[in-house]
Amino acid sequence: MIKLSNRLQQIADLVPKGAKLADIGSDHALLPSYLAERGMIAFAVAGEVNEGPFQAAVKQVREAGLTGRIEVRLGDGLSVLKPEEVDCITIAGMGGALIVSILTAGLDKLAGVRTLVLQPNVGEDTVRRWLLEHGWFLAKEHILEEDGKIYEVLTALRTSEADRANEELYEPRVLRPDLVVDKERLLQMGPYLLDQGSDVFIHKWMLELEKLERICKQLSQSAAEASRAKEDELRRFIRETEEVLSCLSKAKR
């Protein structure tokens, strides 16, 4: 039986039972193979743009005896799909900007898709913005740490109530009388993740602040007016983020 990493297991757990799945950027097709092996999906398309991973996926599916349940296709993004062929799409292990470009280029292939499970390595806010702008409801967020890396997994649903549900989801949070988390901040940090305030979430943002501090140090060495403005902007963001994290830490105690 196929065993998945914690990251892929989290994604697998979010795929609806009986789904017609497309796993885009499937690499070795481990995710669809795991789900098909356990009878958790009706069938799957494993899409891969590069020849090497494509051949690895073909081999994996063949050796697992799943050629009747999984089709491995070579192509760019959602171009491997036919309209209304699948009802769930997973895209994992790439940057948020690339995920968004794949979804945008394949908008016509999203007809009939009810669930998106997306795991951007960076640029999670870019994905949240795309979902909001294109009428998808962000239904769940998960965060986990594995092998020294932190991953966020976003689950979005196609629903007629998306606009109303998103409006409620991105309502500002009042953490204290003088500290309000607005919609922009929720898009950056994740509404569910901020509400949960887990140790992994706090750790992620502490690491982000360390990176921003290093950038500020570099900017401070420049005399350019644009550098001064950028440093001021980043330092304001750092201060506000530190206040948010402090409130969440106190709430946990």
PDB file of C-alpha atoms in Angstrom:
ATOM      1  CA  MET A   1       0.000   0.000   0.000  1.00  0.00           C
ATOM      2  CA  ILE A   2       1.195   3.497  -0.857  1.00  0.00           C
ATOM      3  CA  LYS A   3       2.167   5.723   2.067  1.00  0.00           C
ATOM      4  CA  LEU A   4       2.055   9.498   1.731  1.00  0.00           C
ATOM      5  CA  SER A   5       4.001  12.292   3.373  1.00  0.00           C
ATOM      6  CA  ASN A   6       2.068  14.278   5.979  1.00  0.00           C
ATOM      7  CA  ARG A   7       1.624  17.075   3.435  1.00  0.00           C
ATOM      8  CA  LEU A   8       0.108  14.813   0.768  1.00  0.00           C
ATOM      9  CA  GLN A   9      -1.923  12.959   3.385  1.00  0.00           C
ATOM     10  CA  GLN A  10      -3.520  16.238   4.431  1.00  0.00           C
ATOM     11  CA  ILE A  11      -4.446  16.924   0.808  1.00  0.00           C
ATOM     12  CA  ALA A  12      -5.759  13.374   0.324  1.00  0.00           C
ATOM     13  CA  ASP A  13      -7.993  13.741   3.368  1.00  0.00           C
ATOM     14  CA  LEU A  14      -9.631  16.789   1.787  1.00  0.00           C
ATOM     15  CA  VAL A  15     -10.579  15.133  -1.509  1.00  0.00           C
ATOM     16  CA  PRO A  16     -14.318  14.305  -1.423  1.00  0.00           C
ATOM     17  CA  LYS A  17     -15.118  10.575  -1.383  1.00  0.00           C
ATOM     18  CA  GLY A  18     -16.088   9.339  -4.830  1.00  0.00           C
ATOM     19  CA  ALA A  19     -14.582  12.366  -6.558  1.00  0.00           C
ATOM     20  CA  LYS A  20     -13.574  12.493 -10.200  1.00  0.00           C
ATOM     21  CA  LEU A  21     -10.140  13.925  -9.550  1.00  0.00           C
ATOM     22  CA  ALA A  22      -7.539  15.834 -11.524  1.00  0.00           C
ATOM     23  CA  ASP A  23      -4.153  16.105  -9.846  1.00  0.00           C
ATOM     24  CA  ILE A  24      -2.201  18.780 -11.709  1.00  0.00           C
ATOM     25  CA  GLY A  25       1.578  18.668 -11.425  1.00  0.00           C
ATOM     26  CA  SER A  26       1.161  15.118 -10.204  1.00  0.00           C
ATOM     27  CA  ASP A  27       4.877  14.204 -10.292  1.00  0.00           C
ATOM     28  CA  HIS A  28       4.905  10.457  -9.439  1.00  0.00           C
ATOM     29  CA  ALA A  29       1.077  10.335  -9.254  1.00  0.00           C
ATOM     30  CA  LEU A  30       1.336   9.299  -5.614  1.00  0.00           C
ATOM     31  CA  LEU A  31      -1.760  11.220  -4.507  1.00  0.00           C
ATOM     32  CA  PRO A  32      -4.211   9.798  -7.073  1.00  0.00           C
ATOM     33  CA  SER A  33      -2.634   6.339  -6.740  1.00  0.00           C
ATOM     34  CA  TYR A  34      -3.141   6.403  -2.961  1.00  0.00           C
ATOM     35  CA  LEU A  35      -6.775   7.464  -3.329  1.00  0.00           C
ATOM     36  CA  ALA A  36      -7.568   5.030  -6.146  1.00  0.00           C
ATOM     37  CA  GLU A  37      -5.870   2.134  -4.338  1.00  0.00           C
ATOM     38  CA  ARG A  38      -8.247   2.663  -1.409  1.00  0.00           C
ATOM     39  CA  GLY A  39     -11.355   3.106  -3.558  1.00  0.00           C
ATOM     40  CA  MET A  40     -11.777   6.700  -2.377  1.00  0.00           C
ATOM     41  CA  ILE A  41     -12.187   8.242  -5.862  1.00  0.00           C
ATOM     42  CA  ALA A  42     -14.140   7.260  -8.962  1.00  0.00           C
ATOM     43  CA  PHE A  43     -11.190   7.880 -11.266  1.00  0.00           C
ATOM     44  CA  ALA A  44      -8.341  10.354 -11.710  1.00  0.00           C
ATOM     45  CA  VAL A  45      -6.379  12.288 -14.289  1.00  0.00           C
ATOM     46  CA  ALA A  46      -2.737  12.821 -13.333  1.00  0.00           C
ATOM     47  CA  GLY A  47      -1.403  15.794 -15.293  1.00  0.00           C
ATOM     48  CA  GLU A  48       2.283  16.559 -15.687  1.00  0.00           C
ATOM     49  CA  VAL A  49       4.001  19.097 -17.947  1.00  0.00           C
ATOM     50  CA  ASN A  50       7.521  17.613 -17.857  1.00  0.00           C
ATOM     51  CA  GLU A  51       8.516  14.376 -19.593  1.00  0.00           C
ATOM     52  CA  GLY A  52      10.549  12.937 -16.682  1.00  0.00           C
ATOM     53  CA  PRO A  53       7.822  13.208 -14.017  1.00  0.00           C
ATOM     54  CA  PHE A  54       5.246  12.139 -16.618  1.00  0.00           C
ATOM     55  CA  GLN A  55       7.127   8.884 -17.238  1.00  0.00           C
ATOM     56  CA  ALA A  56       7.560   8.394 -13.479  1.00  0.00           C
ATOM     57  CA  ALA A  57       3.806   8.778 -13.026  1.00  0.00           C
ATOM     58  CA  VAL A  58       3.073   6.320 -15.838  1.00  0.00           C
ATOM     59  CA  LYS A  59       5.377   3.789 -14.170  1.00  0.00           C
ATOM     60  CA  GLN A  60       3.824   4.344 -10.727  1.00  0.00           C
ATOM     61  CA  VAL A  61       0.270   3.856 -12.008  1.00  0.00           C
ATOM     62  CA  ARG A  62       1.222   0.778 -14.047  1.00  0.00           C
ATOM     63  CA  GLU A  63       3.100  -0.895 -11.180  1.00  0.00           C
ATOM     64  CA  ALA A  64       0.229  -0.182  -8.785  1.00  0.00           C
ATOM     65  CA  GLY A  65      -2.182  -1.884 -11.200  1.00  0.00           C
ATOM     66  CA  LEU A  66      -4.274   1.263 -11.514  1.00  0.00           C
ATOM     67  CA  THR A  67      -4.190   1.927 -15.270  1.00  0.00           C
ATOM     68  CA  GLY A  68      -7.955   1.436 -15.447  1.00  0.00           C
ATOM     69  CA  ARG A  69      -8.563   4.038 -12.734  1.00  0.00           C
ATOM     70  CA  ILE A  70      -5.940   6.702 -13.444  1.00  0.00           C
ATOM     71  CA  GLU A  71      -5.043   8.335 -16.756  1.00  0.00           C
ATOM     72  CA  VAL A  72      -1.623  10.002 -16.833  1.00  0.00           C
ATOM     73  CA  ARG A  73      -1.535  12.843 -19.357  1.00  0.00           C
ATOM     74  CA  LEU A  74       1.289  15.050 -20.573  1.00  0.00           C
ATOM     75  CA  GLY A  75       0.362  18.709 -20.905  1.00  0.00           C
ATOM     76  CA  ASP A  76       0.416  22.180 -19.404  1.00  0.00           C
ATOM     77  CA  GLY A  77      -1.901  22.826 -16.468  1.00  0.00           C
ATOM     78  CA  LEU A  78      -5.588  22.208 -17.047  1.00  0.00           C
ATOM     79  CA  SER A  79      -5.065  21.693 -20.790  1.00  0.00           C
ATOM     80  CA  VAL A  80      -4.926  17.950 -20.020  1.00  0.00           C
ATOM     81  CA  LEU A  81      -8.621  18.024 -19.089  1.00  0.00           C
ATOM     82  CA  LYS A  82     -11.853  17.949 -21.058  1.00  0.00           C
ATOM     83  CA  PRO A  83     -14.648  20.303 -19.927  1.00  0.00           C
ATOM     84  CA  GLU A  84     -16.748  18.833 -17.099  1.00  0.00           C
ATOM     85  CA  GLU A  85     -14.527  15.747 -16.924  1.00  0.00           C
ATOM     86  CA  VAL A  86     -13.698  16.111 -13.219  1.00  0.00           C
ATOM     87  CA  ASP A  87     -15.356  17.597 -10.136  1.00  0.00           C
ATOM     88  CA  CYS A  88     -12.269  18.015  -7.917  1.00  0.00           C
ATOM     89  CA  ILE A  89      -8.860  19.462  -8.742  1.00  0.00           C
ATOM     90  CA  THR A  90      -5.739  19.298  -6.591  1.00  0.00           C
ATOM     91  CA  ILE A  91      -2.663  21.438  -7.285  1.00  0.00           C
ATOM     92  CA  ALA A  92       0.216  21.190  -4.827  1.00  0.00           C
ATOM     93  CA  GLY A  93       3.889  21.894  -4.376  1.00  0.00           C
ATOM     94  CA  MET A  94       4.308  25.039  -6.473  1.00  0.00           C
ATOM     95  CA  GLY A  95       4.154  28.787  -5.951  1.00  0.00           C
ATOM     96  CA  GLY A  96       0.871  30.592  -5.496  1.00  0.00           C
ATOM     97  CA  ALA A  97       1.452  32.727  -8.593  1.00  0.00           C
ATOM     98  CA  LEU A  98       1.888  29.595 -10.722  1.00  0.00           C
ATOM     99  CA  ILE A  99      -1.234  27.983  -9.256  1.00  0.00           C
ATOM    100  CA  VAL A 100      -3.204  31.131 -10.076  1.00  0.00           C
ATOM    101  CA  SER A 101      -1.827  31.227 -13.637  1.00  0.00           C
ATOM    102  CA  ILE A 102      -2.823  27.571 -14.131  1.00  0.00           C
ATOM    103  CA  LEU A 103      -6.370  28.223 -12.886  1.00  0.00           C
ATOM    104  CA  THR A 104      -6.717  31.414 -14.947  1.00  0.00           C
ATOM    105  CA  ALA A 105      -5.462  29.805 -18.154  1.00  0.00           C
ATOM    106  CA  GLY A 106      -7.864  26.896 -17.642  1.00  0.00           C
ATOM    107  CA  LEU A 107     -11.007  28.742 -16.571  1.00  0.00           C
ATOM    108  CA  ASP A 108     -13.055  26.932 -19.215  1.00  0.00           C
ATOM    109  CA  LYS A 109     -11.983  23.594 -17.699  1.00  0.00           C
ATOM    110  CA  LEU A 110     -13.398  24.531 -14.292  1.00  0.00           C
ATOM    111  CA  ALA A 111     -16.979  23.975 -15.443  1.00  0.00           C
ATOM    112  CA  GLY A 112     -18.376  21.172 -13.311  1.00  0.00           C
ATOM    113  CA  VAL A 113     -15.567  21.414 -10.752  1.00  0.00           C
ATOM    114  CA  ARG A 114     -16.964  21.706  -7.229  1.00  0.00           C
ATOM    115  CA  THR A 115     -13.811  21.452  -5.100  1.00  0.00           C
ATOM    116  CA  LEU A 116     -10.305  22.869  -5.331  1.00  0.00           C
ATOM    117  CA  VAL A 117      -7.593  21.677  -2.939  1.00  0.00           C
ATOM    118  CA  LEU A 118      -4.570  23.921  -3.353  1.00  0.00           C
ATOM    119  CA  GLN A 119      -1.216  23.799  -1.581  1.00  0.00           C
ATOM    120  CA  PRO A 120       0.984  26.742  -2.559  1.00  0.00           C
ATOM    121  CA  ASN A 121       4.571  26.659  -1.299  1.00  0.00           C
ATOM    122  CA  VAL A 122       4.633  30.478  -1.237  1.00  0.00           C
ATOM    123  CA  GLY A 123       2.213  33.247  -2.141  1.00  0.00           C
ATOM    124  CA  GLU A 124      -0.797  31.855  -0.329  1.00  0.00           C
ATOM    125  CA  ASP A 125      -2.389  35.324  -0.320  1.00  0.00           C
ATOM    126  CA  THR A 126      -2.259  35.363  -4.130  1.00  0.00           C
ATOM    127  CA  VAL A 127      -4.352  32.182  -4.181  1.00  0.00           C
ATOM    128  CA  ARG A 128      -6.854  33.538  -1.659  1.00  0.00           C
ATOM    129  CA  ARG A 129      -7.316  36.687  -3.743  1.00  0.00           C
ATOM    130  CA  TRP A 130      -7.902  34.668  -6.901  1.00  0.00           C
ATOM    131  CA  LEU A 131     -10.513  32.488  -5.196  1.00  0.00           C
ATOM    132  CA  LEU A 132     -12.308  35.557  -3.859  1.00  0.00           C
ATOM    133  CA  GLU A 133     -12.243  37.366  -7.211  1.00  0.00           C
ATOM    134  CA  HIS A 134     -13.525  34.309  -9.099  1.00  0.00           C
ATOM    135  CA  GLY A 135     -16.427  33.453  -6.821  1.00  0.00           C
ATOM    136  CA  TRP A 136     -14.975  30.475  -4.935  1.00  0.00           C
ATOM    137  CA  PHE A 137     -15.684  30.085  -1.222  1.00  0.00           C
ATOM    138  CA  LEU A 138     -12.634  29.390   0.901  1.00  0.00           C
ATOM    139  CA  ALA A 139     -14.126  26.630   3.051  1.00  0.00           C
ATOM    140  CA  LYS A 140     -11.082  25.358   4.980  1.00  0.00           C
ATOM    141  CA  GLU A 141      -7.457  26.142   5.705  1.00  0.00           C
ATOM    142  CA  HIS A 142      -4.876  23.808   7.214  1.00  0.00           C
ATOM    143  CA  ILE A 143      -1.287  24.448   8.178  1.00  0.00           C
ATOM    144  CA  LEU A 144       1.379  21.877   8.980  1.00  0.00           C
ATOM    145  CA  GLU A 145       5.120  21.601   9.383  1.00  0.00           C
ATOM    146  CA  GLU A 146       7.114  18.750   7.881  1.00  0.00           C
ATOM    147  CA  ASP A 147      10.864  18.322   7.453  1.00  0.00           C
ATOM    148  CA  GLY A 148      11.517  21.905   8.493  1.00  0.00           C
ATOM    149  CA  LYS A 149       9.038  23.399   5.993  1.00  0.00           C
ATOM    150  CA  ILE A 150       5.625  24.915   6.679  1.00  0.00           C
ATOM    151  CA  TYR A 151       2.749  24.279   4.291  1.00  0.00           C
ATOM    152  CA  GLU A 152      -0.724  25.754   3.982  1.00  0.00           C
ATOM    153  CA  VAL A 153      -3.531  23.808   2.308  1.00  0.00           C
ATOM    154  CA  LEU A 154      -6.550  25.742   1.045  1.00  0.00           C
ATOM    155  CA  THR A 155      -9.874  24.103   0.187  1.00  0.00           C
ATOM    156  CA  ALA A 156     -12.352  26.059  -1.924  1.00  0.00           C
ATOM    157  CA  LEU A 157     -15.893  25.187  -2.960  1.00  0.00           C
ATOM    158  CA  ARG A 158     -18.089  26.266  -5.854  1.00  0.00           C
ATOM    159  CA  THR A 159     -21.336  27.360  -4.234  1.00  0.00           C
ATOM    160  CA  SER A 160     -24.165  29.745  -5.076  1.00  0.00           C
ATOM    161  CA  GLU A 161     -23.682  31.269  -1.621  1.00  0.00           C
ATOM    162  CA  ALA A 162     -19.990  32.068  -2.207  1.00  0.00           C
ATOM    163  CA  ASP A 163     -20.324  35.862  -2.279  1.00  0.00           C
ATOM    164  CA  ARG A 164     -22.295  36.029   0.955  1.00  0.00           C
ATOM    165  CA  ALA A 165     -20.136  33.400   2.656  1.00  0.00           C
ATOM    166  CA  ASN A 166     -16.917  35.157   1.627  1.00  0.00           C
ATOM    167  CA  GLU A 167     -18.246  38.471   2.876  1.00  0.00           C
ATOM    168  CA  GLU A 168     -18.803  36.925   6.302  1.00  0.00           C
ATOM    169  CA  LEU A 169     -15.474  35.085   6.208  1.00  0.00           C
ATOM    170  CA  TYR A 170     -13.488  38.256   5.593  1.00  0.00           C
ATOM    171  CA  GLU A 171     -15.311  40.375   8.157  1.00  0.00           C
ATOM    172  CA  PRO A 172     -12.696  42.277  10.220  1.00  0.00           C
ATOM    173  CA  ARG A 173     -11.666  40.645  13.515  1.00  0.00           C
ATOM    174  CA  VAL A 174     -11.396  42.830  16.611  1.00  0.00           C
ATOM    175  CA  LEU A 175      -8.498  41.401  18.641  1.00  0.00           C
ATOM    176  CA  ARG A 176      -8.584  44.261  21.121  1.00  0.00           C
ATOM    177  CA  PRO A 177     -10.192  47.737  21.080  1.00  0.00           C
ATOM    178  CA  ASP A 178      -7.200  49.305  19.328  1.00  0.00           C
ATOM    179  CA  LEU A 179      -6.309  46.357  17.071  1.00  0.00           C
ATOM    180  CA  VAL A 180      -8.563  45.316  14.179  1.00  0.00           C
ATOM    181  CA  VAL A 181      -7.532  42.699  11.624  1.00  0.00           C
ATOM    182  CA  ASP A 182      -8.956  43.943   8.319  1.00  0.00           C
ATOM    183  CA  LYS A 183      -9.777  42.102   5.112  1.00  0.00           C
ATOM    184  CA  GLU A 184      -6.358  42.777   3.589  1.00  0.00           C
ATOM    185  CA  ARG A 185      -4.620  41.231   6.588  1.00  0.00           C
ATOM    186  CA  LEU A 186      -6.964  38.226   6.519  1.00  0.00           C
ATOM    187  CA  LEU A 187      -6.078  37.630   2.871  1.00  0.00           C
ATOM    188  CA  GLN A 188      -2.403  37.754   3.785  1.00  0.00           C
ATOM    189  CA  MET A 189      -2.535  35.531   6.854  1.00  0.00           C
ATOM    190  CA  GLY A 190      -5.612  33.375   6.252  1.00  0.00           C
ATOM    191  CA  PRO A 191      -8.951  33.877   8.053  1.00  0.00           C
ATOM    192  CA  TYR A 192      -9.259  30.363   9.486  1.00  0.00           C
ATOM    193  CA  LEU A 193      -5.561  30.117  10.315  1.00  0.00           C
ATOM    194  CA  LEU A 194      -5.634  33.422  12.157  1.00  0.00           C
ATOM    195  CA  ASP A 195      -8.760  32.407  14.081  1.00  0.00           C
ATOM    196  CA  GLN A 196      -7.081  29.129  15.092  1.00  0.00           C
ATOM    197  CA  GLY A 197      -3.767  30.803  15.970  1.00  0.00           C
ATOM    198  CA  SER A 198      -1.903  27.493  16.117  1.00  0.00           C
ATOM    199  CA  ASP A 199       1.725  27.183  17.200  1.00  0.00           C
ATOM    200  CA  VAL A 200       2.717  26.338  13.610  1.00  0.00           C
ATOM    201  CA  PHE A 201       0.939  29.437  12.321  1.00  0.00           C
ATOM    202  CA  ILE A 202       2.670  31.681  14.854  1.00  0.00           C
ATOM    203  CA  HIS A 203       6.014  30.038  14.073  1.00  0.00           C
ATOM    204  CA  LYS A 204       5.506  30.635  10.353  1.00  0.00           C
ATOM    205  CA  TRP A 205       4.889  34.328  10.848  1.00  0.00           C
ATOM    206  CA  MET A 206       7.807  34.725  13.235  1.00  0.00           C
ATOM    207  CA  LEU A 207      10.016  33.335  10.461  1.00  0.00           C
ATOM    208  CA  GLU A 208       8.408  35.720   7.971  1.00  0.00           C
ATOM    209  CA  LEU A 209       9.163  38.656  10.251  1.00  0.00           C
ATOM    210  CA  GLU A 210      12.800  37.584  10.498  1.00  0.00           C
ATOM    211  CA  LYS A 211      13.016  37.682   6.690  1.00  0.00           C
ATOM    212  CA  LEU A 212      11.426  41.129   6.593  1.00  0.00           C
ATOM    213  CA  GLU A 213      13.854  42.400   9.233  1.00  0.00           C
ATOM    214  CA  ARG A 214      16.750  41.313   7.031  1.00  0.00           C
ATOM    215  CA  ILE A 215      15.207  43.126   4.068  1.00  0.00           C
ATOM    216  CA  CYS A 216      14.772  46.257   6.194  1.00  0.00           C
ATOM    217  CA  LYS A 217      18.419  46.106   7.183  1.00  0.00           C
ATOM    218  CA  GLN A 218      19.433  46.004   3.527  1.00  0.00           C
ATOM    219  CA  LEU A 219      17.091  48.879   2.657  1.00  0.00           C
ATOM    220  CA  SER A 220      18.472  50.986   5.506  1.00  0.00           C
ATOM    221  CA  GLN A 221      21.874  50.939   3.826  1.00  0.00           C
ATOM    222  CA  SER A 222      20.478  52.695   0.763  1.00  0.00           C
ATOM    223  CA  ALA A 223      20.089  56.468   0.525  1.00  0.00           C
ATOM    224  CA  ALA A 224      17.415  56.223  -2.170  1.00  0.00           C
ATOM    225  CA  GLU A 225      14.054  57.779  -1.299  1.00  0.00           C
ATOM    226  CA  ALA A 226      12.224  54.716  -2.632  1.00  0.00           C
ATOM    227  CA  SER A 227      14.226  52.515  -0.245  1.00  0.00           C
ATOM    228  CA  ARG A 228      13.267  54.743   2.711  1.00  0.00           C
ATOM    229  CA  ALA A 229       9.594  54.494   1.785  1.00  0.00           C
ATOM    230  CA  LYS A 230       9.771  50.733   1.378  1.00  0.00           C
ATOM    231  CA  GLU A 231      11.557  50.310   4.703  1.00  0.00           C
ATOM    232  CA  ASP A 232       8.912  52.421   6.468  1.00  0.00           C
ATOM    233  CA  GLU A 233       6.169  50.315   4.873  1.00  0.00           C
ATOM    234  CA  LEU A 234       7.799  47.039   5.930  1.00  0.00           C
ATOM    235  CA  ARG A 235       8.494  48.241   9.470  1.00  0.00           C
ATOM    236  CA  ARG A 236       4.847  49.237   9.847  1.00  0.00           C
ATOM    237  CA  PHE A 237       3.791  45.778   8.633  1.00  0.00           C
ATOM    238  CA  ILE A 238       6.242  44.145  11.062  1.00  0.00           C
ATOM    239  CA  ARG A 239       4.899  46.139  14.025  1.00  0.00           C
ATOM    240  CA  GLU A 240       1.287  45.337  13.175  1.00  0.00           C
ATOM    241  CA  THR A 241       2.057  41.642  12.668  1.00  0.00           C
ATOM    242  CA  GLU A 242       3.904  41.457  15.988  1.00  0.00           C
ATOM    243  CA  GLU A 243       0.846  42.912  17.719  1.00  0.00           C
ATOM    244  CA  VAL A 244      -1.435  40.355  16.050  1.00  0.00           C
ATOM    245  CA  LEU A 245       0.839  37.463  17.048  1.00  0.00           C
ATOM    246  CA  SER A 246       1.104  38.785  20.592  1.00  0.00           C
ATOM    247  CA  CYS A 247      -2.686  38.827  20.912  1.00  0.00           C
ATOM    248  CA  LEU A 248      -2.981  35.297  19.551  1.00  0.00           C
ATOM    249  CA  SER A 249      -0.284  34.015  21.933  1.00  0.00           C
ATOM    250  CA  LYS A 250      -2.010  35.616  24.914  1.00  0.00           C
ATOM    251  CA  ALA A 251      -5.354  34.138  23.845  1.00  0.00           C
ATOM    252  CA  LYS A 252      -3.782  30.650  23.777  1.00  0.00           C
ATOM    253  CA  ARG A 253      -2.518  31.084  27.330  1.00  0.00           C
TER     254      ARG A 253
END
